[in-house]
PDB file of N, CA and C in Angstrom:
ATOM      1  N   MET A 203     154.585 281.024 312.478  1.00  0.00           N
ATOM      2  CA  MET A 203     155.568 281.727 311.260  1.00  0.00           C
ATOM      3  C   MET A 203     155.408 283.324 310.833  1.00  0.00           C
ATOM      4  N   ASP A 204     156.362 284.055 310.527  1.00  0.00           N
ATOM      5  CA  ASP A 204     156.371 284.898 310.205  1.00  0.00           C
ATOM      6  C   ASP A 204     156.469 284.975 308.399  1.00  0.00           C
ATOM      7  N   ILE A 205     155.921 286.667 307.827  1.00  0.00           N
ATOM      8  CA  ILE A 205     157.018 286.540 306.855  1.00  0.00           C
ATOM      9  C   ILE A 205     157.657 286.220 306.160  1.00  0.00           C
ATOM     10  N   GLY A 206     159.106 286.769 307.379  1.00  0.00           N
ATOM     11  CA  GLY A 206     160.291 286.740 306.945  1.00  0.00           C
ATOM     12  C   GLY A 206     160.997 284.606 306.736  1.00  0.00           C
ATOM     13  N   THR A 207     160.391 284.236 307.574  1.00  0.00           N
ATOM     14  CA  THR A 207     160.584 282.386 307.159  1.00  0.00           C
ATOM     15  C   THR A 207     159.707 282.397 306.105  1.00  0.00           C
ATOM     16  N   ARG A 208     158.828 282.829 306.267  1.00  0.00           N
ATOM     17  CA  ARG A 208     158.024 281.833 304.973  1.00  0.00           C
ATOM     18  C   ARG A 208     158.571 282.777 303.691  1.00  0.00           C
ATOM     19  N   LEU A 209     159.113 283.733 303.142  1.00  0.00           N
ATOM     20  CA  LEU A 209     159.667 284.482 302.266  1.00  0.00           C
ATOM     21  C   LEU A 209     161.207 283.966 302.489  1.00  0.00           C
ATOM     22  N   ARG A 210     162.120 283.190 303.239  1.00  0.00           N
ATOM     23  CA  ARG A 210     163.334 282.405 303.034  1.00  0.00           C
ATOM     24  C   ARG A 210     162.662 280.594 302.698  1.00  0.00           C
ATOM     25  N   GLU A 211     161.881 280.455 302.978  1.00  0.00           N
ATOM     26  CA  GLU A 211     161.115 279.091 302.575  1.00  0.00           C
ATOM     27  C   GLU A 211     161.311 279.742 300.731  1.00  0.00           C
ATOM     28  N   GLU A 212     160.254 280.462 300.609  1.00  0.00           N
ATOM     29  CA  GLU A 212     160.289 280.184 299.073  1.00  0.00           C
ATOM     30  C   GLU A 212     161.475 280.276 298.320  1.00  0.00           C
ATOM     31  N   ARG A 213     162.267 281.120 298.849  1.00  0.00           N
ATOM     32  CA  ARG A 213     163.138 281.171 298.260  1.00  0.00           C
ATOM     33  C   ARG A 213     164.144 279.659 298.263  1.00  0.00           C
ATOM     34  N   GLU A 214     164.354 279.650 299.357  1.00  0.00           N
ATOM     35  CA  GLU A 214     164.734 277.932 298.804  1.00  0.00           C
ATOM     36  C   GLU A 214     164.145 277.366 298.139  1.00  0.00           C
ATOM     37  N   ARG A 215     162.638 277.398 298.184  1.00  0.00           N
ATOM     38  CA  ARG A 215     162.506 275.937 296.909  1.00  0.00           C
ATOM     39  C   ARG A 215     162.573 276.443 296.055  1.00  0.00           C
ATOM     40  N   LEU A 216     162.922 277.626 295.681  1.00  0.00           N
ATOM     41  CA  LEU A 216     163.364 277.914 294.107  1.00  0.00           C
ATOM     42  C   LEU A 216     164.538 277.460 294.285  1.00  0.00           C
ATOM     43  N   GLY A 217     165.206 277.347 295.211  1.00  0.00           N
ATOM     44  CA  GLY A 217     166.470 276.951 294.551  1.00  0.00           C
ATOM     45  C   GLY A 217     167.340 277.799 294.223  1.00  0.00           C
ATOM     46  N   MET A 218     166.826 279.142 295.032  1.00  0.00           N
ATOM     47  CA  MET A 218     167.905 280.946 294.697  1.00  0.00           C
ATOM     48  C   MET A 218     168.995 281.107 295.896  1.00  0.00           C
ATOM     49  N   THR A 219     170.430 281.621 295.944  1.00  0.00           N
ATOM     50  CA  THR A 219     170.988 282.106 297.266  1.00  0.00           C
ATOM     51  C   THR A 219     169.668 283.482 297.504  1.00  0.00           C
ATOM     52  N   GLN A 220     170.402 284.332 298.280  1.00  0.00           N
ATOM     53  CA  GLN A 220     169.805 285.696 298.972  1.00  0.00           C
ATOM     54  C   GLN A 220     170.190 286.484 298.111  1.00  0.00           C
ATOM     55  N   GLU A 221     171.310 287.074 297.190  1.00  0.00           N
ATOM     56  CA  GLU A 221     172.053 287.154 296.083  1.00  0.00           C
ATOM     57  C   GLU A 221     170.691 287.923 295.298  1.00  0.00           C
ATOM     58  N   GLY A 222     171.095 286.171 294.600  1.00  0.00           N
ATOM     59  CA  GLY A 222     169.759 286.135 293.419  1.00  0.00           C
ATOM     60  C   GLY A 222     167.945 286.154 294.096  1.00  0.00           C
ATOM     61  N   PHE A 223     167.701 286.001 294.918  1.00  0.00           N
ATOM     62  CA  PHE A 223     166.779 285.896 294.834  1.00  0.00           C
ATOM     63  C   PHE A 223     166.440 287.398 295.649  1.00  0.00           C
ATOM     64  N   GLY A 224     167.535 287.957 296.059  1.00  0.00           N
ATOM     65  CA  GLY A 224     167.257 290.019 295.616  1.00  0.00           C
ATOM     66  C   GLY A 224     167.485 290.775 294.817  1.00  0.00           C
ATOM     67  N   GLN A 225     168.280 289.976 293.658  1.00  0.00           N
ATOM     68  CA  GLN A 225     168.304 290.803 292.795  1.00  0.00           C
ATOM     69  C   GLN A 225     167.309 290.259 291.940  1.00  0.00           C
ATOM     70  N   ALA A 226     166.232 289.295 291.630  1.00  0.00           N
ATOM     71  CA  ALA A 226     165.310 288.840 291.311  1.00  0.00           C
ATOM     72  C   ALA A 226     164.100 290.209 291.824  1.00  0.00           C
ATOM     73  N   GLY A 227     164.046 290.436 292.231  1.00  0.00           N
ATOM     74  CA  GLY A 227     163.386 291.370 293.672  1.00  0.00           C
ATOM     75  C   GLY A 227     163.913 292.781 293.660  1.00  0.00           C
ATOM     76  N   GLY A 228     165.028 293.143 293.303  1.00  0.00           N
ATOM     77  CA  GLY A 228     165.692 294.453 293.006  1.00  0.00           C
ATOM     78  C   GLY A 228     166.078 294.944 294.089  1.00  0.00           C
ATOM     79  N   VAL A 229     166.244 294.757 295.006  1.00  0.00           N
ATOM     80  CA  VAL A 229     166.658 295.228 295.882  1.00  0.00           C
ATOM     81  C   VAL A 229     168.852 293.856 296.403  1.00  0.00           C
ATOM     82  N   LEU A 230     169.155 294.844 297.271  1.00  0.00           N
ATOM     83  CA  LEU A 230     170.533 294.152 297.755  1.00  0.00           C
ATOM     84  C   LEU A 230     170.090 292.901 298.479  1.00  0.00           C
ATOM     85  N   LYS A 231     171.463 291.860 298.490  1.00  0.00           N
ATOM     86  CA  LYS A 231     171.232 290.783 299.614  1.00  0.00           C
ATOM     87  C   LYS A 231     170.550 291.439 301.183  1.00  0.00           C
ATOM     88  N   ARG A 232     171.577 292.581 301.083  1.00  0.00           N
ATOM     89  CA  ARG A 232     171.251 293.118 302.499  1.00  0.00           C
ATOM     90  C   ARG A 232     169.810 293.272 303.112  1.00  0.00           C
ATOM     91  N   ALA A 233     169.597 293.700 302.346  1.00  0.00           N
ATOM     92  CA  ALA A 233     167.769 293.759 302.279  1.00  0.00           C
ATOM     93  C   ALA A 233     166.970 292.524 302.576  1.00  0.00           C
ATOM     94  N   LEU A 234     167.121 291.295 301.602  1.00  0.00           N
ATOM     95  CA  LEU A 234     166.535 290.295 301.573  1.00  0.00           C
ATOM     96  C   LEU A 234     167.250 289.490 303.127  1.00  0.00           C
ATOM     97  N   ILE A 235     168.482 290.144 303.454  1.00  0.00           N
ATOM     98  CA  ILE A 235     168.487 289.188 304.628  1.00  0.00           C
ATOM     99  C   ILE A 235     167.599 290.179 306.045  1.00  0.00           C
ATOM    100  N   ARG A 236     167.559 291.280 305.861  1.00  0.00           N
ATOM    101  CA  ARG A 236     166.765 292.023 306.821  1.00  0.00           C
ATOM    102  C   ARG A 236     165.347 291.635 306.753  1.00  0.00           C
ATOM    103  N   TYR A 237     164.584 290.993 305.440  1.00  0.00           N
ATOM    104  CA  TYR A 237     163.626 291.033 305.655  1.00  0.00           C
ATOM    105  C   TYR A 237     163.229 289.264 305.956  1.00  0.00           C
ATOM    106  N   GLU A 238     164.052 288.877 305.721  1.00  0.00           N
ATOM    107  CA  GLU A 238     164.208 287.252 306.070  1.00  0.00           C
ATOM    108  C   GLU A 238     164.587 287.445 307.888  1.00  0.00           C
ATOM    109  N   LYS A 239     165.053 288.053 308.121  1.00  0.00           N
ATOM    110  CA  LYS A 239     165.511 288.275 309.500  1.00  0.00           C
ATOM    111  C   LYS A 239     163.925 289.083 310.125  1.00  0.00           C
ATOM    112  N   GLY A 240     162.784 289.117 309.990  1.00  0.00           N
ATOM    113  CA  GLY A 240     161.989 290.363 309.776  1.00  0.00           C
ATOM    114  C   GLY A 240     162.153 291.576 310.884  1.00  0.00           C
ATOM    115  N   GLU A 241     163.993 292.008 310.371  1.00  0.00           N
ATOM    116  CA  GLU A 241     164.080 293.998 310.545  1.00  0.00           C
ATOM    117  C   GLU A 241     163.050 294.206 309.942  1.00  0.00           C
ATOM    118  N   ARG A 242     162.535 294.104 308.573  1.00  0.00           N
ATOM    119  CA  ARG A 242     162.331 294.690 307.174  1.00  0.00           C
ATOM    120  C   ARG A 242     161.173 294.596 307.217  1.00  0.00           C
ATOM    121  N   MET A 243     159.721 294.851 306.657  1.00  0.00           N
ATOM    122  CA  MET A 243     158.727 294.388 305.341  1.00  0.00           C
ATOM    123  C   MET A 243     159.059 294.562 304.071  1.00  0.00           C
ATOM    124  N   PRO A 244     158.748 293.159 303.405  1.00  0.00           N
ATOM    125  CA  PRO A 244     159.573 293.909 301.353  1.00  0.00           C
ATOM    126  C   PRO A 244     157.964 295.171 301.535  1.00  0.00           C
ATOM    127  N   ASP A 245     158.587 295.558 299.991  1.00  0.00           N
ATOM    128  CA  ASP A 245     157.176 296.539 300.235  1.00  0.00           C
ATOM    129  C   ASP A 245     156.924 296.170 298.695  1.00  0.00           C
ATOM    130  N   ALA A 246     155.300 296.030 297.809  1.00  0.00           N
ATOM    131  CA  ALA A 246     155.112 295.912 296.742  1.00  0.00           C
ATOM    132  C   ALA A 246     156.253 295.742 295.562  1.00  0.00           C
ATOM    133  N   THR A 247     156.654 296.677 295.397  1.00  0.00           N
ATOM    134  CA  THR A 247     157.460 296.053 294.215  1.00  0.00           C
ATOM    135  C   THR A 247     158.293 295.322 294.397  1.00  0.00           C
ATOM    136  N   PHE A 248     158.559 294.474 295.083  1.00  0.00           N
ATOM    137  CA  PHE A 248     159.800 294.175 295.656  1.00  0.00           C
ATOM    138  C   PHE A 248     158.634 292.766 295.018  1.00  0.00           C
ATOM    139  N   LEU A 249     157.467 292.828 296.062  1.00  0.00           N
ATOM    140  CA  LEU A 249     156.754 290.716 296.224  1.00  0.00           C
ATOM    141  C   LEU A 249     156.205 291.047 294.737  1.00  0.00           C
ATOM    142  N   ALA A 250     155.781 291.954 294.098  1.00  0.00           N
ATOM    143  CA  ALA A 250     155.532 291.445 292.612  1.00  0.00           C
ATOM    144  C   ALA A 250     156.567 290.763 291.696  1.00  0.00           C
ATOM    145  N   ALA A 251     157.836 291.683 291.984  1.00  0.00           N
ATOM    146  CA  ALA A 251     159.101 291.258 291.643  1.00  0.00           C
ATOM    147  C   ALA A 251     159.703 289.796 291.845  1.00  0.00           C
ATOM    148  N   ILE A 252     159.347 289.417 293.045  1.00  0.00           N
ATOM    149  CA  ILE A 252     159.374 288.038 292.929  1.00  0.00           C
ATOM    150  C   ILE A 252     158.421 287.242 292.416  1.00  0.00           C
ATOM    151  N   ALA A 253     157.288 287.292 292.562  1.00  0.00           N
ATOM    152  CA  ALA A 253     155.894 286.513 292.256  1.00  0.00           C
ATOM    153  C   ALA A 253     156.102 286.238 290.149  1.00  0.00           C
ATOM    154  N   ALA A 254     156.700 287.184 289.775  1.00  0.00           N
ATOM    155  CA  ALA A 254     156.745 286.400 288.795  1.00  0.00           C
ATOM    156  C   ALA A 254     158.256 286.091 288.041  1.00  0.00           C
ATOM    157  N   ALA A 255     159.157 285.701 289.267  1.00  0.00           N
ATOM    158  CA  ALA A 255     160.311 285.222 289.438  1.00  0.00           C
ATOM    159  C   ALA A 255     160.266 283.524 289.430  1.00  0.00           C
ATOM    160  N   GLY A 256     158.834 283.652 290.181  1.00  0.00           N
ATOM    161  CA  GLY A 256     157.527 281.897 291.101  1.00  0.00           C
ATOM    162  C   GLY A 256     157.702 282.186 292.524  1.00  0.00           C
ATOM    163  N   ALA A 257     157.864 282.682 293.453  1.00  0.00           N
ATOM    164  CA  ALA A 257     157.435 282.975 294.315  1.00  0.00           C
ATOM    165  C   ALA A 257     156.220 282.886 294.200  1.00  0.00           C
ATOM    166  N   ASP A 258     155.294 282.046 295.406  1.00  0.00           N
ATOM    167  CA  ASP A 258     154.410 282.478 295.719  1.00  0.00           C
ATOM    168  C   ASP A 258     154.102 282.834 296.473  1.00  0.00           C
ATOM    169  N   VAL A 259     153.514 284.711 296.511  1.00  0.00           N
ATOM    170  CA  VAL A 259     153.466 285.500 296.990  1.00  0.00           C
ATOM    171  C   VAL A 259     152.400 285.682 298.510  1.00  0.00           C
ATOM    172  N   LEU A 260     151.439 284.599 297.915  1.00  0.00           N
ATOM    173  CA  LEU A 260     149.801 284.516 299.083  1.00  0.00           C
ATOM    174  C   LEU A 260     150.665 283.875 299.911  1.00  0.00           C
ATOM    175  N   TYR A 261     151.319 282.547 300.089  1.00  0.00           N
ATOM    176  CA  TYR A 261     152.332 281.992 300.768  1.00  0.00           C
ATOM    177  C   TYR A 261     153.490 283.086 302.056  1.00  0.00           C
ATOM    178  N   ILE A 262     154.092 283.939 301.630  1.00  0.00           N
ATOM    179  CA  ILE A 262     154.763 284.419 301.917  1.00  0.00           C
ATOM    180  C   ILE A 262     153.817 285.582 303.224  1.00  0.00           C
ATOM    181  N   LEU A 263     152.528 286.229 302.483  1.00  0.00           N
ATOM    182  CA  LEU A 263     152.138 286.896 302.992  1.00  0.00           C
ATOM    183  C   LEU A 263     151.424 286.183 304.209  1.00  0.00           C
ATOM    184  N   THR A 264     150.839 285.333 303.681  1.00  0.00           N
ATOM    185  CA  THR A 264     149.313 284.743 304.591  1.00  0.00           C
ATOM    186  C   THR A 264     149.390 283.351 305.417  1.00  0.00           C
ATOM    187  N   GLY A 265     150.815 282.510 304.505  1.00  0.00           N
ATOM    188  CA  GLY A 265     150.807 281.716 305.055  1.00  0.00           C
ATOM    189  C   GLY A 265     150.291 279.696 304.029  1.00  0.00           C
ATOM    190  N   GLN A 266     149.235 280.687 303.433  1.00  0.00           N
ATOM    191  CA  GLN A 266     148.310 279.610 302.484  1.00  0.00           C
ATOM    192  C   GLN A 266     148.595 279.497 301.321  1.00  0.00           C
ATOM    193  N   ARG A 267     148.879 278.860 300.514  1.00  0.00           N
ATOM    194  CA  ARG A 267     149.690 278.606 299.198  1.00  0.00           C
ATOM    195  C   ARG A 267     148.705 278.803 297.946  1.00  0.00           C
ATOM    196  N   THR A 268     149.431 278.989 297.179  1.00  0.00           N
ATOM    197  CA  THR A 268     147.870 279.754 295.926  1.00  0.00           C
ATOM    198  C   THR A 268     147.879 278.295 295.068  1.00  0.00           C
ATOM    199  N   GLU A 269     146.531 278.004 294.966  1.00  0.00           N
ATOM    200  CA  GLU A 269     145.988 276.872 294.402  1.00  0.00           C
ATOM    201  C   GLU A 269     147.198 275.995 292.735  1.00  0.00           C
ATOM    202  N   GLY A 270     147.666 275.764 293.134  1.00  0.00           N
ATOM    203  CA  GLY A 270     148.619 275.155 291.477  1.00  0.00           C
ATOM    204  C   GLY A 270     149.816 275.212 291.505  1.00  0.00           C
ATOM    205  N   THR A 271     150.432 275.420 293.331  1.00  0.00           N
ATOM    206  CA  THR A 271     151.625 276.316 293.565  1.00  0.00           C
ATOM    207  C   THR A 271     152.153 274.917 294.403  1.00  0.00           C
ATOM    208  N   ALA A 272     153.321 273.740 293.820  1.00  0.00           N
ATOM    209  CA  ALA A 272     154.073 272.782 294.412  1.00  0.00           C
ATOM    210  C   ALA A 272     155.008 273.416 295.350  1.00  0.00           C
ATOM    211  N   SER A 273     155.336 272.342 295.877  1.00  0.00           N
ATOM    212  CA  SER A 273     156.103 272.687 297.288  1.00  0.00           C
ATOM    213  C   SER A 273     158.030 272.467 296.532  1.00  0.00           C
ATOM    214  N   ASP A 274     157.547 271.442 295.666  1.00  0.00           N
ATOM    215  CA  ASP A 274     159.300 270.695 295.080  1.00  0.00           C
ATOM    216  C   ASP A 274     159.053 272.125 294.113  1.00  0.00           C
ATOM    217  N   PRO A 275     160.572 272.109 294.009  1.00  0.00           N
ATOM    218  CA  PRO A 275     160.700 273.382 292.983  1.00  0.00           C
ATOM    219  C   PRO A 275     161.175 272.665 291.392  1.00  0.00           C
ATOM    220  N   ALA A 276     161.197 271.172 291.204  1.00  0.00           N
ATOM    221  CA  ALA A 276     161.218 270.743 289.989  1.00  0.00           C
ATOM    222  C   ALA A 276     159.618 270.883 289.292  1.00  0.00           C
ATOM    223  N   GLU A 277     158.426 269.918 290.370  1.00  0.00           N
ATOM    224  CA  GLU A 277     157.420 270.758 290.013  1.00  0.00           C
ATOM    225  C   GLU A 277     156.725 271.768 289.211  1.00  0.00           C
ATOM    226  N   GLN A 278     157.083 272.596 290.347  1.00  0.00           N
ATOM    227  CA  GLN A 278     156.842 274.122 290.054  1.00  0.00           C
ATOM    228  C   GLN A 278     157.688 274.055 288.512  1.00  0.00           C
ATOM    229  N   VAL A 279     158.420 273.856 287.422  1.00  0.00           N
ATOM    230  CA  VAL A 279     159.579 274.156 286.680  1.00  0.00           C
ATOM    231  C   VAL A 279     157.917 273.589 285.791  1.00  0.00           C
ATOM    232  N   LEU A 280     157.659 272.259 285.819  1.00  0.00           N
ATOM    233  CA  LEU A 280     156.458 271.198 285.281  1.00  0.00           C
ATOM    234  C   LEU A 280     155.353 272.423 284.918  1.00  0.00           C
ATOM    235  N   LEU A 281     154.982 273.270 286.274  1.00  0.00           N
ATOM    236  CA  LEU A 281     153.974 273.990 286.372  1.00  0.00           C
ATOM    237  C   LEU A 281     154.176 274.762 285.247  1.00  0.00           C
ATOM    238  N   ASP A 282     155.171 275.630 285.910  1.00  0.00           N
ATOM    239  CA  ASP A 282     155.019 276.972 285.071  1.00  0.00           C
ATOM    240  C   ASP A 282     155.455 276.711 283.798  1.00  0.00           C
ATOM    241  N   SER A 283     155.989 275.618 282.954  1.00  0.00           N
ATOM    242  CA  SER A 283     156.214 275.228 281.859  1.00  0.00           C
ATOM    243  C   SER A 283     155.278 274.833 280.764  1.00  0.00           C
ATOM    244  N   TYR A 284     153.784 274.453 281.601  1.00  0.00           N
ATOM    245  CA  TYR A 284     152.683 274.005 281.715  1.00  0.00           C
ATOM    246  C   TYR A 284     152.451 274.793 280.569  1.00  0.00           C
ATOM    247  N   ARG A 285     151.587 276.568 281.630  1.00  0.00           N
ATOM    248  CA  ARG A 285     151.174 277.401 281.642  1.00  0.00           C
ATOM    249  C   ARG A 285     151.853 278.435 280.616  1.00  0.00           C
ATOM    250  N   ARG A 286     152.614 278.414 280.563  1.00  0.00           N
ATOM    251  CA  ARG A 286     153.633 278.716 279.161  1.00  0.00           C
ATOM    252  C   ARG A 286     153.026 278.305 277.949  1.00  0.00           C
ATOM    253  N   CYS A 287     152.477 277.040 277.514  1.00  0.00           N
ATOM    254  CA  CYS A 287     152.550 276.368 276.460  1.00  0.00           C
ATOM    255  C   CYS A 287     150.577 276.592 275.779  1.00  0.00           C
ATOM    256  N   LYS A 288     151.249 276.716 274.702  1.00  0.00           N
ATOM    257  CA  LYS A 288     149.312 276.788 273.431  1.00  0.00           C
ATOM    258  C   LYS A 288     148.973 275.692 273.488  1.00  0.00           C
ATOM    259  N   PRO A 289     147.174 275.848 273.915  1.00  0.00           N
ATOM    260  CA  PRO A 289     146.544 275.005 274.122  1.00  0.00           C
ATOM    261  C   PRO A 289     146.746 273.573 273.110  1.00  0.00           C
ATOM    262  N   ASP A 290     146.962 273.461 272.055  1.00  0.00           N
ATOM    263  CA  ASP A 290     147.140 271.816 271.492  1.00  0.00           C
ATOM    264  C   ASP A 290     148.930 271.201 272.200  1.00  0.00           C
ATOM    265  N   ALA A 291     149.709 271.956 272.785  1.00  0.00           N
ATOM    266  CA  ALA A 291     151.202 271.553 274.066  1.00  0.00           C
ATOM    267  C   ALA A 291     150.217 270.683 274.942  1.00  0.00           C
ATOM    268  N   LYS A 292     149.344 271.265 275.354  1.00  0.00           N
ATOM    269  CA  LYS A 292     148.980 271.739 276.750  1.00  0.00           C
ATOM    270  C   LYS A 292     148.070 270.238 276.596  1.00  0.00           C
ATOM    271  N   ALA A 293     147.286 269.966 275.499  1.00  0.00           N
ATOM    272  CA  ALA A 293     146.337 268.638 275.005  1.00  0.00           C
ATOM    273  C   ALA A 293     147.258 267.809 274.767  1.00  0.00           C
ATOM    274  N   ASN A 294     148.139 267.726 273.930  1.00  0.00           N
ATOM    275  CA  ASN A 294     149.365 266.669 273.997  1.00  0.00           C
ATOM    276  C   ASN A 294     150.049 266.107 274.878  1.00  0.00           C
ATOM    277  N   LEU A 295     150.908 267.195 275.947  1.00  0.00           N
ATOM    278  CA  LEU A 295     150.936 266.948 277.368  1.00  0.00           C
ATOM    279  C   LEU A 295     149.964 266.176 278.076  1.00  0.00           C
ATOM    280  N   ILE A 296     148.863 266.022 278.021  1.00  0.00           N
ATOM    281  CA  ILE A 296     147.536 265.709 279.353  1.00  0.00           C
ATOM    282  C   ILE A 296     148.086 264.149 278.446  1.00  0.00           C
ATOM    283  N   GLN A 297     147.802 264.267 277.128  1.00  0.00           N
ATOM    284  CA  GLN A 297     147.644 262.948 276.692  1.00  0.00           C
ATOM    285  C   GLN A 297     148.230 261.252 276.639  1.00  0.00           C
ATOM    286  N   MET A 298     149.706 262.538 276.990  1.00  0.00           N
ATOM    287  CA  MET A 298     150.940 261.897 277.145  1.00  0.00           C
ATOM    288  C   MET A 298     150.773 260.971 278.888  1.00  0.00           C
ATOM    289  N   ALA A 299     150.389 262.128 279.762  1.00  0.00           N
ATOM    290  CA  ALA A 299     150.396 261.465 281.642  1.00  0.00           C
ATOM    291  C   ALA A 299     149.436 260.829 281.471  1.00  0.00           C
TER     292      ALA A 299
END
């Protein structure tokens, strides 16, 4: 599997359209289509921007998931929310689980 295929998988995992994912990365839809087809390679600025939007860039580049990254978008939302919590809120969530 190549970078373009994994990029598409991450976009789909996040539930984003090509246009929306391209915007998140600061590129036009056409550029994203070229990335996904393997016609062009994304640059570091794009990768950093989609990482901020929740993409697992390690997976896109290497095929290996970053530890703590969920494959289910709903699960990833929960993980991201938990990571933004203050320590006392995290402790409450762990007790509830």
